[in-house]
CSV table of C-alpha atoms and ligand atoms in Angstrom, one decimal:
chain,number,residue,atom,x,y,z
S,1,MET,CA,52.9,-59.0,-35.6
S,2,LYS,CA,51.1,-60.6,-32.7
S,3,LYS,CA,48.6,-58.3,-30.9
S,4,GLN,CA,50.6,-58.4,-27.7
S,5,THR,CA,53.8,-57.5,-29.4
S,6,LEU,CA,52.1,-54.7,-31.1
S,7,VAL,CA,50.9,-53.3,-27.8
S,8,VAL,CA,54.4,-53.4,-26.3
S,9,ALA,CA,55.9,-51.9,-29.3
S,10,LEU,CA,53.4,-49.1,-29.3
S,11,SER,CA,54.0,-48.4,-25.6
S,12,ALA,CA,57.7,-48.2,-26.2
S,13,LEU,CA,57.2,-45.7,-29.0
S,14,MET,CA,54.9,-43.6,-26.8
S,15,LEU,CA,57.4,-43.6,-24.0
S,16,ALA,CA,60.1,-42.6,-26.3
S,17,ALA,CA,58.0,-39.8,-27.7
S,18,CYS,CA,57.3,-38.6,-24.2
S,19,GLY,CA,61.0,-38.7,-23.3
S,20,LYS,CA,61.9,-36.7,-26.4
S,21,LYS,CA,59.4,-34.1,-25.5
S,22,GLU,CA,60.8,-33.6,-22.1
S,23,GLU,CA,64.2,-33.2,-23.5
S,24,ALA,CA,63.2,-30.6,-26.1
S,25,PRO,CA,64.5,-27.0,-25.4
S,26,ALA,CA,62.1,-25.0,-23.3
S,27,ALA,CA,61.7,-22.2,-25.8
S,28,ALA,CA,60.5,-24.5,-28.5
S,29,ALA,CA,58.1,-26.6,-26.4
S,30,PRO,CA,54.9,-25.7,-24.6
S,31,ALA,CA,55.5,-25.1,-20.9
S,32,PRO,CA,55.7,-28.4,-19.1
S,33,ALA,CA,52.7,-29.1,-16.8
S,34,PRO,CA,53.7,-28.2,-13.2
S,35,VAL,CA,53.6,-31.7,-12.1
S,36,ALA,CA,55.4,-31.3,-8.8
S,37,SER,CA,53.2,-28.4,-7.5
S,38,ALA,CA,49.8,-29.9,-8.7
S,39,PRO,CA,47.5,-30.6,-5.8
S,40,ALA,CA,47.3,-34.2,-4.8
S,41,ALA,CA,44.6,-36.0,-6.8
S,42,PRO,CA,41.6,-36.9,-4.7
S,43,PRO,CA,41.4,-40.6,-3.9
S,44,ALA,CA,39.6,-42.4,-6.7
S,45,ASN,CA,36.0,-43.0,-6.3
S,46,THR,CA,35.9,-46.8,-6.3
S,47,GLU,CA,32.1,-47.1,-6.0
S,48,GLU,CA,30.1,-48.8,-8.7
S,49,LYS,CA,28.5,-46.3,-10.9
S,50,VAL,CA,25.1,-46.5,-9.3
S,51,LEU,CA,23.0,-44.1,-7.1
S,52,ASN,CA,19.7,-45.1,-5.5
S,53,VAL,CA,17.5,-42.1,-4.7
S,54,TYR,CA,14.3,-42.1,-2.6
S,55,ASN,CA,12.4,-38.8,-3.0
S,56,TRP,CA,8.8,-37.5,-2.8
S,57,PRO,CA,6.7,-37.7,-5.9
S,58,ASP,CA,6.6,-34.8,-8.4
S,59,TYR,CA,9.7,-33.3,-6.9
S,60,ILE,CA,12.4,-33.3,-9.6
S,61,ALA,CA,12.9,-31.4,-12.8
S,62,ALA,CA,12.4,-33.6,-15.9
S,63,ASP,CA,16.0,-33.7,-17.2
S,64,MET,CA,17.9,-33.6,-13.9
S,65,VAL,CA,18.6,-37.3,-13.7
S,66,ALA,CA,19.3,-37.7,-17.4
S,67,ASN,CA,21.8,-34.8,-17.4
S,68,PHE,CA,23.5,-36.2,-14.3
S,69,GLU,CA,23.8,-39.7,-15.8
S,70,LYS,CA,25.2,-38.4,-19.0
S,71,GLU,CA,27.8,-36.2,-17.4
S,72,THR,CA,29.0,-38.7,-14.7
S,73,GLY,CA,28.1,-42.1,-16.1
S,74,ILE,CA,26.4,-42.9,-12.7
S,75,LYS,CA,23.1,-44.7,-13.3
S,76,VAL,CA,20.4,-43.3,-11.0
S,77,ASN,CA,17.6,-45.5,-9.7
S,78,TYR,CA,14.8,-43.2,-8.6
S,79,GLN,CA,11.9,-44.3,-6.3
S,80,THR,CA,9.3,-42.3,-4.5
S,81,PHE,CA,7.6,-42.3,-1.0
S,82,GLU,CA,4.4,-40.5,-0.1
S,83,ASN,CA,5.0,-39.2,3.4
S,84,ASN,CA,7.6,-38.9,6.1
S,85,GLU,CA,6.1,-41.9,8.0
S,86,GLY,CA,6.9,-44.1,4.9
S,87,LEU,CA,10.5,-43.0,4.7
S,88,GLN,CA,10.9,-43.3,8.4
S,89,ALA,CA,9.8,-47.0,8.4
S,90,LYS,CA,12.3,-47.7,5.6
S,91,LEU,CA,15.2,-46.0,7.5
S,92,VAL,CA,14.4,-47.7,10.8
S,93,ALA,CA,14.2,-51.2,9.1
S,94,GLY,CA,17.7,-50.6,7.7
S,95,ASN,CA,19.4,-51.9,4.5
S,96,SER,CA,17.0,-49.8,2.4
S,97,GLY,CA,19.5,-49.8,-0.4
S,98,PHE,CA,19.1,-46.0,-0.8
S,99,ASP,CA,22.0,-43.6,-1.0
S,100,ILE,CA,19.9,-40.4,-0.9
S,101,VAL,CA,16.7,-39.9,1.0
S,102,VAL,CA,14.8,-36.7,1.5
S,103,PRO,CA,13.3,-36.4,5.1
S,104,GLY,CA,11.3,-33.5,6.2
S,105,ALA,CA,12.8,-31.3,8.9
S,106,VAL,CA,10.3,-32.4,11.5
S,107,PHE,CA,11.6,-36.0,11.2
S,108,ALA,CA,15.2,-35.4,10.6
S,109,LYS,CA,16.5,-34.7,14.1
S,110,SER,CA,15.1,-37.9,15.5
S,111,GLN,CA,16.8,-39.7,12.6
S,112,ILE,CA,20.1,-38.0,13.2
S,113,ASP,CA,19.8,-38.8,16.9
S,114,ALA,CA,19.0,-42.5,16.2
S,115,GLY,CA,22.1,-42.8,14.1
S,116,LEU,CA,20.1,-43.4,10.8
S,117,LEU,CA,22.0,-40.8,8.8
S,118,MET,CA,25.6,-40.4,7.7
S,119,LYS,CA,27.6,-37.2,8.3
S,120,LEU,CA,28.2,-35.3,5.1
S,121,ASP,CA,31.9,-34.9,4.0
S,122,LYS,CA,31.5,-31.2,3.2
S,123,SER,CA,34.9,-31.2,1.4
S,124,LYS,CA,33.1,-33.3,-1.3
S,125,ILE,CA,30.3,-30.8,-1.7
S,126,PRO,CA,31.9,-27.5,-2.5
S,127,ASN,CA,28.6,-26.1,-3.8
S,128,LEU,CA,27.3,-26.1,-0.2
S,129,ALA,CA,28.6,-22.5,-0.3
S,130,ASN,CA,25.7,-21.6,-2.5
S,131,LEU,CA,23.2,-22.2,0.3
S,132,ASP,CA,21.3,-19.3,1.9
S,133,PRO,CA,22.8,-18.9,5.4
S,134,THR,CA,19.4,-17.6,6.8
S,135,ILE,CA,17.7,-20.8,5.7
S,136,MET,CA,20.6,-23.0,7.0
S,137,ALA,CA,20.3,-21.3,10.3
S,138,LYS,CA,16.7,-22.5,10.5
S,139,VAL,CA,17.7,-26.0,9.5
S,140,ALA,CA,20.4,-25.9,12.3
S,141,ASN,CA,17.4,-26.1,14.7
S,142,VAL,CA,17.1,-29.8,13.7
S,143,ASP,CA,20.7,-30.4,12.5
S,144,PRO,CA,23.0,-28.4,14.7
S,145,GLY,CA,26.1,-27.5,12.7
S,146,ASN,CA,24.4,-28.4,9.4
S,147,ASP,CA,26.4,-31.7,9.4
S,148,TYR,CA,23.8,-34.1,8.1
S,149,ILE,CA,21.2,-32.5,5.8
S,150,PHE,CA,20.5,-29.5,3.6
S,151,PRO,CA,17.3,-28.6,1.9
S,152,TRP,CA,16.2,-30.0,-1.4
S,153,ALA,CA,13.3,-27.6,-1.4
S,154,TRP,CA,10.8,-25.9,0.9
S,155,SER,CA,7.3,-24.7,0.9
S,156,TYR,CA,4.4,-24.7,3.4
S,157,THR,CA,1.2,-26.5,4.3
S,158,THR,CA,-1.9,-24.5,3.6
S,159,VAL,CA,-5.3,-24.4,1.9
S,160,ALA,CA,-6.2,-24.1,-1.7
S,161,ILE,CA,-9.5,-23.8,-3.5
S,162,ASN,CA,-11.1,-24.4,-6.9
S,163,LYS,CA,-12.6,-20.8,-7.1
S,164,ALA,CA,-15.8,-21.5,-9.1
S,165,LYS,CA,-16.7,-24.7,-7.4
S,166,VAL,CA,-16.2,-23.3,-3.9
S,167,ALA,CA,-18.1,-20.1,-4.8
S,168,LYS,CA,-21.0,-22.3,-6.0
S,169,ALA,CA,-20.9,-24.7,-3.0
S,170,LEU,CA,-20.8,-21.8,-0.5
S,171,GLY,CA,-23.7,-19.9,-2.2
S,172,SER,CA,-24.4,-16.8,-0.3
S,173,THR,CA,-21.8,-17.5,2.4
S,174,PRO,CA,-18.7,-15.5,1.6
S,175,LEU,CA,-15.2,-16.9,1.9
S,176,PRO,CA,-14.0,-16.9,5.5
S,177,ASP,CA,-11.5,-14.5,6.8
S,178,ASN,CA,-9.3,-17.4,8.0
S,179,ALA,CA,-8.6,-19.8,5.2
S,180,TRP,CA,-8.2,-22.7,7.6
S,181,ASP,CA,-11.9,-22.5,8.3
S,182,LEU,CA,-12.6,-24.1,4.9
S,183,VAL,CA,-11.1,-27.4,6.1
S,184,PHE,CA,-11.7,-27.3,9.9
S,185,ASN,CA,-14.9,-25.4,10.5
S,186,PRO,CA,-18.1,-27.5,10.1
S,187,THR,CA,-20.1,-24.4,9.0
S,188,TYR,CA,-17.9,-24.4,5.8
S,189,THR,CA,-17.1,-28.1,5.5
S,190,ALA,CA,-20.8,-29.0,5.5
S,191,LYS,CA,-21.2,-26.9,2.4
S,192,LEU,CA,-17.9,-27.8,0.7
S,193,LYS,CA,-18.5,-31.5,1.1
S,194,SER,CA,-20.6,-31.3,-2.1
S,195,CYS,CA,-17.7,-30.5,-4.2
S,196,GLY,CA,-15.0,-32.4,-2.3
S,197,ILE,CA,-12.6,-31.7,0.5
S,198,ALA,CA,-9.2,-33.4,0.4
S,199,TYR,CA,-6.7,-33.8,3.2
S,200,LEU,CA,-3.1,-34.9,2.9
S,201,ASP,CA,-2.8,-38.5,4.1
S,202,SER,CA,-0.4,-38.5,7.1
S,203,PRO,CA,-0.7,-38.0,10.9
S,204,THR,CA,2.1,-35.4,10.8
S,205,GLU,CA,0.6,-33.5,8.0
S,206,VAL,CA,-2.9,-33.2,9.5
S,207,ILE,CA,-2.5,-32.9,13.2
S,208,PRO,CA,-0.1,-30.0,13.3
S,209,PRO,CA,-2.3,-27.7,11.1
S,210,ALA,CA,-5.3,-28.7,13.2
S,211,LEU,CA,-3.3,-27.7,16.4
S,212,HIS,CA,-2.4,-24.5,14.7
S,213,TYR,CA,-6.1,-23.7,13.9
S,214,LEU,CA,-6.8,-24.3,17.6
S,215,ASP,CA,-4.1,-21.8,18.4
S,216,LYS,CA,-2.0,-24.4,20.0
S,217,ASN,CA,1.7,-25.2,19.3
S,218,PRO,CA,1.5,-27.3,16.0
S,219,TYR,CA,4.3,-29.4,17.2
S,220,SER,CA,3.1,-29.8,20.8
S,221,ALA,CA,4.4,-32.9,22.5
S,222,ASP,CA,1.3,-32.8,24.9
S,223,ALA,CA,-1.0,-35.8,24.3
S,224,ALA,CA,-4.0,-33.7,25.6
S,225,ASP,CA,-3.4,-31.2,22.8
S,226,HIS,CA,-3.4,-34.0,20.2
S,227,LYS,CA,-6.7,-35.2,21.8
S,228,ALA,CA,-8.2,-31.7,21.4
S,229,ALA,CA,-7.2,-31.7,17.7
S,230,GLY,CA,-8.8,-35.1,17.4
S,231,ALA,CA,-12.1,-33.8,18.9
S,232,MET,CA,-12.1,-30.8,16.6
S,233,LEU,CA,-11.4,-33.1,13.5
S,234,ALA,CA,-14.1,-35.5,14.5
S,235,LYS,CA,-16.7,-32.7,13.8
S,236,VAL,CA,-15.7,-32.4,10.2
S,237,ARG,CA,-14.8,-36.1,9.5
S,238,LYS,CA,-18.0,-36.9,7.6
S,239,ASP,CA,-17.4,-34.0,5.2
S,240,ILE,CA,-13.9,-35.1,4.1
S,241,ARG,CA,-14.0,-36.9,0.8
S,242,LEU,CA,-10.3,-37.8,0.3
S,243,PHE,CA,-7.2,-38.6,2.1
S,244,SER,CA,-5.0,-38.0,-0.9
S,245,SER,CA,-1.6,-39.0,-2.0
S,246,THR,CA,-2.3,-37.6,-5.5
S,247,MET,CA,-3.3,-34.1,-4.6
S,248,ILE,CA,-2.0,-32.5,-7.8
S,249,ASP,CA,-4.3,-34.7,-9.9
S,250,ASP,CA,-7.2,-34.5,-7.5
S,251,MET,CA,-7.2,-30.7,-7.5
S,252,ALA,CA,-6.2,-30.2,-11.2
S,253,GLY,CA,-8.8,-32.7,-12.3
S,254,GLY,CA,-11.6,-31.4,-10.1
S,255,LYS,CA,-12.1,-34.5,-7.9
S,256,ALA,CA,-11.6,-32.1,-5.0
S,257,CYS,CA,-12.5,-28.4,-4.6
S,258,VAL,CA,-10.7,-27.6,-1.4
S,259,ALA,CA,-7.4,-29.0,-0.3
S,260,LEU,CA,-5.3,-29.2,2.9
S,261,GLY,CA,-2.0,-29.6,1.1
S,262,TRP,CA,1.4,-28.4,0.2
S,263,ALA,CA,1.6,-25.0,-1.5
S,264,GLY,CA,4.2,-26.3,-4.0
S,265,ASP,CA,2.0,-29.1,-5.2
S,266,LEU,CA,-1.1,-27.0,-5.1
S,267,ASN,CA,0.7,-24.4,-7.4
S,268,ILE,CA,1.6,-27.4,-9.7
S,269,ALA,CA,-2.1,-28.3,-9.7
S,270,LYS,CA,-3.0,-24.8,-10.6
S,271,ALA,CA,-0.6,-24.7,-13.5
S,272,ARG,CA,-1.7,-28.1,-14.8
S,273,ALA,CA,-5.3,-27.2,-14.7
S,274,ALA,CA,-4.6,-24.0,-16.6
S,275,GLU,CA,-2.6,-25.9,-19.2
S,276,ASN,CA,-5.4,-28.5,-19.6
S,277,LYS,CA,-7.9,-25.6,-20.0
S,278,ASN,CA,-10.4,-27.7,-18.0
S,279,GLY,CA,-11.9,-24.7,-16.2
S,280,ASN,CA,-10.5,-25.6,-12.8
S,281,ASP,CA,-9.2,-22.3,-11.6
S,282,ILE,CA,-7.2,-23.0,-8.5
S,283,GLU,CA,-6.0,-20.5,-6.0
S,284,VAL,CA,-3.5,-21.2,-3.3
S,285,LEU,CA,-4.5,-19.2,-0.1
S,286,LEU,CA,-2.3,-17.6,2.5
S,287,PRO,CA,-4.1,-18.1,5.8
S,288,LYS,CA,-4.2,-14.9,7.9
S,289,ASN,CA,-2.5,-16.7,10.8
S,290,GLY,CA,0.0,-18.4,8.5
S,291,GLY,CA,0.7,-21.8,7.1
S,292,LEU,CA,3.2,-24.4,8.3
S,293,ILE,CA,6.7,-24.1,6.6
S,294,PHE,CA,8.5,-27.4,5.7
S,295,PHE,CA,11.9,-28.2,4.5
S,296,ASP,CA,12.7,-31.5,2.8
S,297,ASN,CA,16.3,-32.3,3.0
S,298,LEU,CA,18.9,-34.4,1.2
S,299,ALA,CA,20.5,-37.0,3.5
S,300,ILE,CA,22.5,-40.2,3.2
S,301,PRO,CA,21.4,-43.2,5.1
S,302,LYS,CA,24.0,-44.6,7.5
S,303,ASP,CA,24.3,-47.9,5.7
S,304,ALA,CA,24.4,-46.4,2.1
S,305,GLN,CA,26.5,-48.3,-0.4
S,306,HIS,CA,27.3,-45.3,-2.6
S,307,PRO,CA,27.8,-42.3,-0.4
S,308,ASN,CA,30.4,-40.8,-2.7
S,309,ASN,CA,28.1,-40.9,-5.6
S,310,ALA,CA,25.4,-39.4,-3.4
S,311,MET,CA,27.7,-36.4,-2.7
S,312,ILE,CA,28.5,-36.1,-6.3
S,313,PHE,CA,24.8,-35.8,-7.0
S,314,MET,CA,24.4,-33.3,-4.1
S,315,ASP,CA,27.1,-31.1,-5.5
S,316,TYR,CA,25.5,-31.3,-9.0
S,317,PHE,CA,22.1,-30.3,-7.5
S,318,LEU,CA,23.6,-27.3,-5.8
S,319,ARG,CA,24.7,-25.8,-9.1
S,320,PRO,CA,22.7,-22.6,-9.5
S,321,GLU,CA,21.1,-23.6,-12.8
S,322,VAL,CA,20.2,-27.1,-11.6
S,323,SER,CA,18.5,-25.9,-8.4
S,324,ALA,CA,16.7,-23.2,-10.5
S,325,SER,CA,15.4,-25.9,-12.8
S,326,LEU,CA,13.6,-27.5,-9.8
S,327,THR,CA,11.9,-24.2,-8.9
S,328,ASN,CA,11.1,-23.2,-12.5
S,329,GLU,CA,9.5,-26.6,-13.4
S,330,LEU,CA,7.8,-27.4,-10.0
S,331,SER,CA,7.3,-24.1,-8.3
S,332,TYR,CA,9.2,-25.1,-5.2
S,333,PRO,CA,11.8,-22.7,-3.9
S,334,THR,CA,15.2,-24.2,-3.0
S,335,ALA,CA,17.6,-22.9,-0.4
S,336,ASN,CA,20.2,-22.2,-3.1
S,337,LYS,CA,20.8,-18.5,-2.9
S,338,ALA,CA,22.9,-18.6,-6.1
S,339,SER,CA,19.9,-19.9,-8.1
S,340,VAL,CA,17.5,-17.1,-7.2
S,341,ASP,CA,18.4,-14.8,-10.2
S,342,LYS,CA,17.8,-17.8,-12.6
S,343,VAL,CA,14.2,-18.3,-11.4
S,344,LYS,CA,11.5,-17.2,-13.8
S,345,PRO,CA,10.2,-13.7,-12.8
S,346,GLU,CA,6.6,-14.7,-12.8
S,347,LEU,CA,7.5,-17.4,-10.2
S,348,ALA,CA,9.9,-15.1,-8.2
S,349,GLY,CA,7.0,-12.5,-8.0
S,350,ASP,CA,4.4,-15.0,-6.8
S,351,LYS,CA,4.0,-14.6,-3.1
S,352,THR,CA,2.3,-18.0,-2.7
S,353,ILE,CA,5.7,-19.5,-3.9
S,354,PHE,CA,8.3,-17.1,-2.5
S,355,VAL,CA,6.3,-15.9,0.5
S,356,ASP,CA,6.5,-12.2,1.0
S,357,ALA,CA,7.9,-10.8,4.3
S,358,ASP,CA,4.4,-10.0,5.8
S,359,ASN,CA,3.1,-13.5,5.3
S,360,MET,CA,6.4,-15.1,6.2
S,361,ALA,CA,6.3,-13.5,9.6
S,362,LYS,CA,3.0,-15.3,10.3
S,363,MET,CA,4.3,-18.7,9.1
S,364,VAL,CA,5.2,-21.4,11.6
S,365,SER,CA,8.7,-22.9,11.3
S,366,PRO,CA,9.2,-26.6,11.6
S,367,THR,CA,10.3,-28.1,14.9
S,368,SER,CA,11.5,-31.7,15.4
S,369,LEU,CA,8.9,-34.2,16.6
S,370,SER,CA,10.0,-37.0,19.0
S,371,ASN,CA,9.1,-40.6,18.4
S,372,GLU,CA,6.6,-40.4,21.3
S,373,THR,CA,4.9,-37.3,19.9
S,374,ARG,CA,4.6,-38.9,16.4
S,375,GLU,CA,3.1,-41.9,17.9
S,376,SER,CA,0.6,-40.0,19.9
S,377,MET,CA,-0.3,-38.0,16.7
S,378,SER,CA,-0.6,-41.2,14.8
S,379,ASN,CA,-3.0,-42.7,17.3
S,380,VAL,CA,-5.3,-39.7,17.1
S,381,TYR,CA,-5.1,-39.6,13.3
S,382,THR,CA,-5.9,-43.2,12.8
S,383,LEU,CA,-9.0,-42.9,15.0
S,384,PHE,CA,-10.1,-39.8,13.1
S,385,LYS,CA,-9.6,-41.4,9.7
S,386,LYS,CA,-11.5,-44.5,10.5
S,387,SER,CA,-14.4,-43.0,12.2
S,388,LYS,CA,-17.1,-41.5,10.2
N,1,N2P,C1,6.0,-33.5,-3.4
N,1,N2P,C2,6.6,-32.5,-2.4
N,1,N2P,C3,6.7,-33.0,-1.1
N,1,N2P,C4,6.4,-31.9,-0.1
N,1,N2P,N1,5.8,-32.9,-4.6
N,1,N2P,C5,6.1,-32.3,1.2
N,1,N2P,N2,7.2,-32.6,2.0
């Protein structure tokens, strides 16, 4: 029998078998599937099985992509960017090729307003219901209606120290009452310069904490405030060793003894140093006037080629156990309320990760920065960085 004939014959046989089954007496056959009352099948996802993700470094659990690919057959291309400015440039240029990006809240509103992001189809992300309404209310400050973004993770910008190295460098001077003094007050930086001070490398990561230290609005739009921050920073410039995009390694490996960085990464550094038993005992500090909270958010660029795949990934990420794996591996809390009871108790009880109510009350929430404000901050930062 020719192959084609065989296929036809087999099909006929199968049809006949189906027909027979339908005709069988109800009592003898399993209940027929309620075909007529079944909900209409969703329109087929016709996208090629590809998803291009652009996220921050060290920000995803080890098996998250592999498990997603195995389950869905969607191949994930994963690339990273180092700061919000880098992502912003890609989005503004257009045709980035990315289907998922992760902007910080302070950048998200101007991106939404500029039409750079796509509205989420919430019907395709049922696990949005797992998100904590209190956190989503905060995100609504930059995305009214929670239409475009939701958090991947959150943490805060703060100061961390290598305890032994800092104690040695400070000598008889005790640790300051205000942890920000360690990176902004020349009395301390002059001493700590010997073991290495590292700042994050981005205008919008350095100018807001400097403004906060000066008791000004960290997200002030006033160019005079930015100038004041620049004047203050100029006094410590010679003491700053690194503008770092590799803060985890720099702190864990002992290249720096003090960091102005993200609590999440600094806690990763602490865990990594402990694991390596290299004697670098790192402590993440909670400044008495608080740190600067940030949210990094999943979003789909307006010109994404695979928005459906993006939403399939988003829904997968919002499963309680998947969100919890991010927290458990990387010490970053998510906004997934349903994941909280899956977080390791030693992390859940660490107030430098899940900030306790007292410290939370002192933290500054993110506010959107306009293009003009970012440009002004960037000018001040560039001058600061290149002077010495
Ligand atoms: C990288 C985390 C990025 C946090 N590990 C700052 N948005």
